[in-house]
Amino acid sequence: MAVPKKKTSHAKKGKRRSHWNIASPNVSRCSHCGETCRPHRVCSKCGHYGDREVLVIDN
Ligand SMILES: [Zn+2]
């Protein structure tokens, strides 16, 4: 139900917004180079996904 803006106290607003937090992303290790990377994504360091090389990264 809609509540007028002036009726909502600063405390009430703060308590509602106390759950506005950002969860840290899941991190796993690359099975090829051991670098930390997101799961189910191509490794940005070596270009491997699982045991296959799907990206050629020259550095
Ligand atoms: Zn890797």
mmCIF file of N, CA and C and ligand atoms in Angstrom:
data_model
loop_
_atom_site.group_PDB
_atom_site.id
_atom_site.type_symbol
_atom_site.label_atom_id
_atom_site.label_comp_id
_atom_site.label_asym_id
_atom_site.label_seq_id
_atom_site.Cartn_x
_atom_site.Cartn_y
_atom_site.Cartn_z
ATOM 1 N N MET A 1 0.852 -1.184 0.000
ATOM 2 C CA MET A 1 0.000 0.000 0.000
ATOM 3 C C MET A 1 0.887 1.233 0.000
ATOM 4 N N ALA A 2 0.468 2.230 -0.757
ATOM 5 C CA ALA A 2 1.260 3.453 -0.861
ATOM 6 C C ALA A 2 1.180 4.256 0.426
ATOM 7 N N VAL A 3 2.324 4.741 0.876
ATOM 8 C CA VAL A 3 2.406 5.571 2.083
ATOM 9 C C VAL A 3 2.984 6.917 1.665
ATOM 10 N N PRO A 4 2.390 8.033 2.145
ATOM 11 C CA PRO A 4 2.941 9.332 1.794
ATOM 12 C C PRO A 4 4.407 9.453 2.196
ATOM 13 N N LYS A 5 5.194 10.131 1.359
ATOM 14 C CA LYS A 5 6.642 10.218 1.559
ATOM 15 C C LYS A 5 6.993 10.826 2.915
ATOM 16 N N LYS A 6 6.227 11.841 3.339
ATOM 17 C CA LYS A 6 6.524 12.543 4.584
ATOM 18 C C LYS A 6 6.244 11.677 5.815
ATOM 19 N N LYS A 7 5.418 10.624 5.656
ATOM 20 C CA LYS A 7 5.059 9.777 6.801
ATOM 21 C C LYS A 7 6.131 8.733 7.107
ATOM 22 N N THR A 8 7.030 8.506 6.165
ATOM 23 C CA THR A 8 8.078 7.515 6.379
ATOM 24 C C THR A 8 9.264 8.175 7.068
ATOM 25 N N SER A 9 9.574 7.699 8.282
ATOM 26 C CA SER A 9 10.657 8.313 9.064
ATOM 27 C C SER A 9 12.015 7.915 8.503
ATOM 28 N N HIS A 10 13.039 8.684 8.914
ATOM 29 C CA HIS A 10 14.409 8.376 8.482
ATOM 30 C C HIS A 10 14.812 6.993 8.983
ATOM 31 N N ALA A 11 14.387 6.646 10.216
ATOM 32 C CA ALA A 11 14.745 5.347 10.787
ATOM 33 C C ALA A 11 14.107 4.215 9.996
ATOM 34 N N LYS A 12 12.833 4.396 9.653
ATOM 35 C CA LYS A 12 12.120 3.360 8.897
ATOM 36 C C LYS A 12 12.763 3.162 7.527
ATOM 37 N N LYS A 13 13.107 4.281 6.914
ATOM 38 C CA LYS A 13 13.749 4.231 5.601
ATOM 39 C C LYS A 13 15.107 3.509 5.696
ATOM 40 N N GLY A 14 15.850 3.839 6.770
ATOM 41 C CA GLY A 14 17.162 3.227 6.949
ATOM 42 C C GLY A 14 17.073 1.741 7.209
ATOM 43 N N LYS A 15 16.065 1.331 7.997
ATOM 44 C CA LYS A 15 15.894 -0.099 8.295
ATOM 45 C C LYS A 15 15.540 -0.868 7.030
ATOM 46 N N ARG A 16 14.710 -0.267 6.176
ATOM 47 C CA ARG A 16 14.335 -0.923 4.920
ATOM 48 C C ARG A 16 15.553 -1.064 4.017
ATOM 49 N N ARG A 17 16.379 -0.023 3.992
ATOM 50 C CA ARG A 17 17.528 -0.030 3.081
ATOM 51 C C ARG A 17 18.741 -0.752 3.655
ATOM 52 N N SER A 18 18.629 -1.264 4.886
ATOM 53 C CA SER A 18 19.767 -1.967 5.468
ATOM 54 C C SER A 18 20.056 -3.263 4.736
ATOM 55 N N HIS A 19 19.115 -3.748 3.940
ATOM 56 C CA HIS A 19 19.318 -4.985 3.180
ATOM 57 C C HIS A 19 19.859 -4.710 1.789
ATOM 58 N N TRP A 20 20.095 -3.446 1.464
ATOM 59 C CA TRP A 20 20.629 -3.110 0.143
ATOM 60 C C TRP A 20 22.131 -3.334 0.146
ATOM 61 N N ASN A 21 22.555 -4.552 0.047
ATOM 62 C CA ASN A 21 23.986 -4.812 -0.011
ATOM 63 C C ASN A 21 24.288 -5.643 -1.253
ATOM 64 N N ILE A 22 25.509 -5.559 -1.683
ATOM 65 C CA ILE A 22 25.935 -6.266 -2.878
ATOM 66 C C ILE A 22 26.684 -7.513 -2.447
ATOM 67 N N ALA A 23 26.247 -8.658 -2.956
ATOM 68 C CA ALA A 23 26.926 -9.915 -2.643
ATOM 69 C C ALA A 23 28.196 -10.018 -3.467
ATOM 70 N N SER A 24 29.226 -10.553 -2.850
ATOM 71 C CA SER A 24 30.478 -10.712 -3.581
ATOM 72 C C SER A 24 30.324 -11.836 -4.605
ATOM 73 N N PRO A 25 30.938 -11.694 -5.792
ATOM 74 C CA PRO A 25 30.748 -12.701 -6.838
ATOM 75 C C PRO A 25 31.428 -14.014 -6.483
ATOM 76 N N ASN A 26 30.866 -15.103 -6.999
ATOM 77 C CA ASN A 26 31.456 -16.421 -6.810
ATOM 78 C C ASN A 26 32.824 -16.486 -7.485
ATOM 79 N N VAL A 27 33.772 -17.087 -6.828
ATOM 80 C CA VAL A 27 35.122 -17.175 -7.380
ATOM 81 C C VAL A 27 35.574 -18.627 -7.319
ATOM 82 N N SER A 28 36.072 -19.141 -8.424
ATOM 83 C CA SER A 28 36.703 -20.458 -8.431
ATOM 84 C C SER A 28 38.050 -20.331 -9.112
ATOM 85 N N ARG A 29 38.799 -21.416 -9.141
ATOM 86 C CA ARG A 29 40.142 -21.372 -9.716
ATOM 87 C C ARG A 29 40.143 -22.038 -11.082
ATOM 88 N N CYS A 30 40.921 -21.443 -11.992
ATOM 89 C CA CYS A 30 41.090 -22.025 -13.317
ATOM 90 C C CYS A 30 41.820 -23.358 -13.181
ATOM 91 N N SER A 31 41.311 -24.394 -13.872
ATOM 92 C CA SER A 31 41.946 -25.710 -13.769
ATOM 93 C C SER A 31 43.233 -25.778 -14.575
ATOM 94 N N HIS A 32 43.459 -24.803 -15.468
ATOM 95 C CA HIS A 32 44.656 -24.824 -16.306
ATOM 96 C C HIS A 32 45.789 -24.017 -15.695
ATOM 97 N N CYS A 33 45.517 -22.740 -15.340
ATOM 98 C CA CYS A 33 46.592 -21.886 -14.843
ATOM 99 C C CYS A 33 46.472 -21.607 -13.352
ATOM 100 N N GLY A 34 45.351 -21.976 -12.730
ATOM 101 C CA GLY A 34 45.223 -21.773 -11.290
ATOM 102 C C GLY A 34 44.833 -20.371 -10.885
ATOM 103 N N GLU A 35 44.596 -19.511 -11.876
ATOM 104 C CA GLU A 35 44.185 -18.136 -11.590
ATOM 105 C C GLU A 35 42.731 -18.124 -11.116
ATOM 106 N N THR A 36 42.379 -17.139 -10.269
ATOM 107 C CA THR A 36 40.989 -17.037 -9.839
ATOM 108 C C THR A 36 40.139 -16.524 -10.994
ATOM 109 N N CYS A 37 38.961 -17.132 -11.182
ATOM 110 C CA CYS A 37 38.054 -16.701 -12.244
ATOM 111 C C CYS A 37 36.638 -17.094 -11.861
ATOM 112 N N ARG A 38 35.672 -16.535 -12.566
ATOM 113 C CA ARG A 38 34.260 -16.856 -12.325
ATOM 114 C C ARG A 38 33.974 -18.252 -12.847
ATOM 115 N N PRO A 39 33.139 -19.023 -12.165
ATOM 116 C CA PRO A 39 32.813 -20.355 -12.657
ATOM 117 C C PRO A 39 31.955 -20.301 -13.924
ATOM 118 N N HIS A 40 32.099 -21.300 -14.788
ATOM 119 C CA HIS A 40 31.361 -21.451 -16.039
ATOM 120 C C HIS A 40 31.654 -20.321 -17.011
ATOM 121 N N ARG A 41 32.882 -19.765 -16.901
ATOM 122 C CA ARG A 41 33.297 -18.714 -17.827
ATOM 123 C C ARG A 41 34.720 -19.011 -18.303
ATOM 124 N N VAL A 42 35.036 -18.479 -19.485
ATOM 125 C CA VAL A 42 36.377 -18.660 -20.021
ATOM 126 C C VAL A 42 37.362 -17.893 -19.145
ATOM 127 N N CYS A 43 38.478 -18.526 -18.840
ATOM 128 C CA CYS A 43 39.509 -17.870 -18.030
ATOM 129 C C CYS A 43 40.073 -16.694 -18.809
ATOM 130 N N SER A 44 40.157 -15.532 -18.167
ATOM 131 C CA SER A 44 40.639 -14.338 -18.867
ATOM 132 C C SER A 44 42.155 -14.301 -18.953
ATOM 133 N N LYS A 45 42.852 -15.140 -18.179
ATOM 134 C CA LYS A 45 44.315 -15.131 -18.180
ATOM 135 C C LYS A 45 44.870 -16.041 -19.266
ATOM 136 N N CYS A 46 44.321 -17.269 -19.370
ATOM 137 C CA CYS A 46 44.901 -18.237 -20.305
ATOM 138 C C CYS A 46 43.921 -18.614 -21.414
ATOM 139 N N GLY A 47 42.660 -18.223 -21.338
ATOM 140 C CA GLY A 47 41.710 -18.505 -22.406
ATOM 141 C C GLY A 47 41.178 -19.912 -22.416
ATOM 142 N N HIS A 48 41.322 -20.647 -21.321
ATOM 143 C CA HIS A 48 40.833 -22.022 -21.276
ATOM 144 C C HIS A 48 39.443 -22.071 -20.671
ATOM 145 N N TYR A 49 38.647 -23.008 -21.168
ATOM 146 C CA TYR A 49 37.360 -23.321 -20.546
ATOM 147 C C TYR A 49 37.358 -24.819 -20.324
ATOM 148 N N GLY A 50 37.384 -25.261 -19.081
ATOM 149 C CA GLY A 50 37.544 -26.683 -18.795
ATOM 150 C C GLY A 50 38.941 -27.097 -19.200
ATOM 151 N N ASP A 51 39.052 -28.093 -20.098
ATOM 152 C CA ASP A 51 40.380 -28.512 -20.542
ATOM 153 C C ASP A 51 40.667 -28.054 -21.953
ATOM 154 N N ARG A 52 39.783 -27.254 -22.559
ATOM 155 C CA ARG A 52 39.986 -26.790 -23.919
ATOM 156 C C ARG A 52 40.464 -25.345 -23.913
ATOM 157 N N GLU A 53 41.287 -24.982 -24.922
ATOM 158 C CA GLU A 53 41.665 -23.594 -25.119
ATOM 159 C C GLU A 53 40.705 -22.998 -26.136
ATOM 160 N N VAL A 54 39.869 -22.066 -25.730
ATOM 161 C CA VAL A 54 38.861 -21.511 -26.618
ATOM 162 C C VAL A 54 39.228 -20.083 -27.032
ATOM 163 N N LEU A 55 40.158 -19.470 -26.317
ATOM 164 C CA LEU A 55 40.614 -18.133 -26.675
ATOM 165 C C LEU A 55 42.131 -18.150 -26.722
ATOM 166 N N VAL A 56 42.696 -17.502 -27.737
ATOM 167 C CA VAL A 56 44.149 -17.391 -27.794
ATOM 168 C C VAL A 56 44.514 -15.999 -27.281
ATOM 169 N N ILE A 57 45.130 -15.952 -26.115
ATOM 170 C CA ILE A 57 45.515 -14.685 -25.500
ATOM 171 C C ILE A 57 47.034 -14.569 -25.616
ATOM 172 N N ASP A 58 47.498 -13.566 -26.352
ATOM 173 C CA ASP A 58 48.936 -13.380 -26.540
ATOM 174 C C ASP A 58 49.444 -12.276 -25.627
ATOM 175 N N ASN A 59 50.129 -12.732 -24.562
ATOM 176 C CA ASN A 59 50.808 -11.780 -23.684
ATOM 177 C C ASN A 59 51.933 -12.473 -22.951
HETATM 178 ZN ZN ZN B 1 43.401 -19.980 -16.729
#
